[in-house]
C-alpha atoms as one frame of an Amber mdcrd trajectory, in Angstrom:
protein
 -63.844 -35.902  51.041 -60.038 -34.673  50.953 -60.469 -31.073  50.293 -57.801
 -28.776  51.145 -56.716 -25.098  49.690 -53.768 -22.750  50.307 -54.543 -19.559
  51.712 -53.526 -17.989  48.644 -56.045 -20.047  46.632 -58.724 -19.496  49.139
 -58.264 -15.763  49.027 -58.435 -16.005  45.045 -61.745 -17.856  45.459 -63.418
 -15.814  47.761 -62.495 -12.467  46.256 -64.072 -13.756  43.164 -67.109 -14.820
  44.704 -67.484 -11.245  46.490 -67.238  -9.474  42.919 -69.480 -12.000  41.251
 -72.164 -11.237  43.894 -71.604  -7.575  43.510 -72.201  -7.876  39.576 -75.078
 -10.412  39.522 -77.285  -9.371  42.760 -80.378  -6.896  42.596 -80.043  -6.197
  46.389 -76.286  -6.608  47.115 -74.557  -3.585  45.024 -71.908  -2.462  47.624
 -70.248  -4.072  50.395 -72.361  -2.511  53.038 -75.643  -3.462  51.202 -78.899
  -2.366  52.910 -81.111  -4.911  51.319 -80.516  -9.061  50.767 -82.894 -11.714
  49.585 -83.261 -15.494  50.057 -82.314 -15.527  46.136 -78.915 -14.038  47.138
 -78.363 -16.895  49.660 -78.929 -19.265  46.858 -76.435 -17.545  44.337 -73.999
 -17.531  47.358 -74.424 -21.271  47.871 -74.161 -21.873  44.099 -70.819 -20.065
  43.901 -69.305 -21.795  46.930 -70.531 -25.212  45.647 -68.747 -24.707  42.517
 -65.623 -22.944  43.460 -64.959 -24.976  46.515 -67.101 -28.258  46.272 -66.857
 -29.251  42.687 -70.834 -28.882  42.742 -71.153 -31.871  45.165 -74.401 -30.177
  46.627 -75.719 -29.043  43.664 -75.363 -32.568  41.914 -76.387 -34.657  44.857
 -78.957 -32.610  46.607 -81.075 -31.115  43.799 -84.238 -29.347  45.637 -83.302
 -30.476  49.142 -81.294 -27.460  50.456 -83.515 -24.215  51.084 -82.598 -20.607
  52.532 -84.268 -17.925  54.962 -83.426 -14.745  56.573 -84.314 -14.395  60.009
 -84.769 -11.173  62.232 -85.164 -13.058  65.319 -81.651 -14.705  65.413 -80.220
 -12.371  67.734 -77.038 -14.321  68.677 -75.979 -16.988  65.998 -75.045 -15.114
  62.840 -76.114 -18.325  60.852 -77.824 -21.600  61.316 -77.997 -24.998  59.342
 -80.866 -27.412  59.948 -80.954 -31.035  58.917 -84.005 -33.079  58.741 -82.918
 -36.518  58.847 -86.445 -37.762  57.620 -86.554 -36.037  54.336 -83.010 -35.738
  54.014 -83.512 -31.830  53.589 -81.314 -29.088  54.632 -81.827 -25.326  55.454
 -79.388 -22.721  55.930 -80.408 -19.311  57.796 -78.572 -15.859  57.981 -79.339
 -13.263  60.779 -80.285  -9.963  59.192 -80.572  -8.393  62.646 -76.889  -9.076
  63.307 -75.661  -8.278  59.743 -77.734  -4.807  59.552 -76.844  -3.626  63.113
 -72.874  -4.087  62.337 -70.574  -2.085  60.061 -71.902   1.592  60.929 -69.505
   4.387  61.156 -67.560   4.353  64.472 -68.084   0.593  64.956 -65.475  -1.624
  66.248 -63.585  -4.105  64.270 -65.606  -7.228  63.269 -63.997 -10.625  62.882
 -66.075 -13.803  61.748 -64.330 -17.131  62.386 -61.193 -15.273  63.103 -61.231
 -13.337  59.903 -61.576  -9.440  59.857 -64.198  -8.379  57.777 -64.514  -5.058
  56.061 -68.172  -4.811  55.398 -71.339  -6.728  55.492 -70.806  -8.731  52.450
 -67.475  -9.888  53.506 -69.287 -10.985  56.992 -72.030 -12.735  55.059 -69.532
 -14.763  53.166 -67.623 -15.750  56.277 -71.012 -16.953  57.946 -71.946 -18.652
  54.735 -68.671 -20.701  54.931 -69.177 -21.558  58.389 -72.578 -23.060  57.369
 -71.211 -24.825  54.249 -69.066 -26.779  56.727 -72.054 -27.740  58.829 -73.899
 -28.785  55.651 -71.010 -30.873  54.468 -70.863 -32.735  57.694 -74.612 -33.510
  57.712 -74.525 -34.676  54.282 -71.218 -37.019  54.957 -72.043 -38.121  58.600
 -75.621 -36.772  59.501 -74.288 -35.020  62.407 -72.309 -31.682  62.927 -70.918
 -29.661  65.727 -68.421 -26.740  65.254 -66.953 -27.513  68.805 -65.388 -30.818
  67.451 -61.989 -31.287  65.927 -63.316 -32.666  62.706 -65.207 -29.532  61.990
 -62.414 -27.302  62.953 -60.030 -29.226  60.743 -62.383 -28.941  57.603 -62.900
 -25.336  58.204 -59.244 -24.589  58.362 -58.409 -26.757  55.392 -61.242 -25.621
  53.202 -61.618 -21.928  54.089 -58.468 -21.001  56.462 -60.739 -20.439  59.509
 -58.663 -19.885  62.679 -61.936 -19.733  64.919 -65.827 -20.845  64.658 -67.247
 -17.771  66.504 -68.514 -14.326  65.182 -67.889 -10.973  66.797 -70.636  -9.229
  64.891 -72.348  -6.359  67.003 -75.018  -7.789  69.159 -78.253  -6.480  70.668
 -76.637  -6.102  73.965 -73.579  -4.394  72.863 -75.445  -1.823  70.621 -78.024
  -1.152  73.681 -74.861  -0.374  75.754 -73.191   1.799  73.246 -76.360   3.586
  72.155 -78.209   3.889  75.222 -75.846   3.133  78.256 -77.825   0.029  79.146
 -76.712  -3.188  80.175 -78.323  -6.483  81.913 -78.818  -5.668  85.718 -79.529
  -2.236  85.440 -82.341  -0.609  87.104 -84.672   0.698  84.392 -87.992   2.767
  83.754 -90.414   3.104  80.879 -93.752   4.671  80.494 -96.844   2.784  78.918
-100.618   4.342  78.892 -99.451   7.058  80.911 -98.026   5.140  83.711 -94.353
   4.692  84.677 -92.847   1.230  85.491 -89.569   0.487  87.222 -87.954  -2.633
  86.927 -84.694  -4.655  86.394 -83.227  -5.234  82.758 -83.026  -9.318  82.314
 -82.414  -9.668  78.832 -81.698  -7.907  75.617 -82.775  -9.588  72.260 -84.892
  -7.600  69.602 -86.618  -6.104  72.698 -85.613  -5.828  76.228 -86.986  -8.160
  79.037 -87.898  -6.117  82.216 -88.721  -7.513  85.370 -91.151  -5.395  87.185
 -91.992  -5.916  90.615 -95.419  -6.995  91.348 -97.030  -8.788  94.379 -99.327
 -10.700  92.138 -96.673 -11.654  89.755 -96.014 -15.282  88.721 -92.198 -14.953
  88.680 -90.530 -15.137  92.048 -86.809 -14.820  92.907 -84.772 -16.260  95.881
 -85.601 -13.724  98.161 -89.500 -14.170  97.582 -90.061 -10.952  95.541 -92.592
 -11.382  92.716 -92.252 -10.253  89.351 -94.405  -9.644  86.126 -92.273  -9.683
  82.905 -92.600  -6.929  80.420 -91.200  -6.680  76.830 -90.132  -3.589  75.741
 -88.359  -1.977  72.854 -85.023  -0.651  73.874 -85.389   2.817  73.281 -88.291
   3.329  75.477 -86.154   2.252  78.262 -84.441   5.044  80.619 -82.719   4.936
  84.076
């Protein structure tokens, strides 16, 4: 599929998609929207398919492409699944990363090397990334954004200069808002008791390793721990 667009044409097409979504969506009524539904993802998909792929997917994969929103995706902005057995696809979007980005005072956000001014622009850039995965899966039954073929397609079709996002992650938000980072010694209270431990991971919740002689997790020095999952805002130093 020899698709290639000029930066000018890409800009025109993506701006038109942006405005069409604002005009048609019940949820997305401004750039920094506060609600989004799977019907919005389908609309975005259809607009991109029509504008960039000449309805290739709509024509050839009717009923085989589904969409979902995920609160559990805390590192990837989007994800495309391909099931070879049924020849079906599923595109997912992280609402966690989208909704915790673009608040007052936040740093600049880039997705695929493109500066995004608001959540809708970020969603569109993520969706473009997933559309290239979808294209590769449809044509070759495999896809990897680390490979040259993917990077060539993403540059030719969407003028992407990178394959990564710089949305604000749980780790970054925890550091900025609570001055917490992995490796810190932290404390939290539960049922009237205070527990002290080491902050091991930050996703939707914080993973805290609390020293306990009866714990099933042991470090290289023989110390034993119990793993606790704690809301980040419960933690103190």
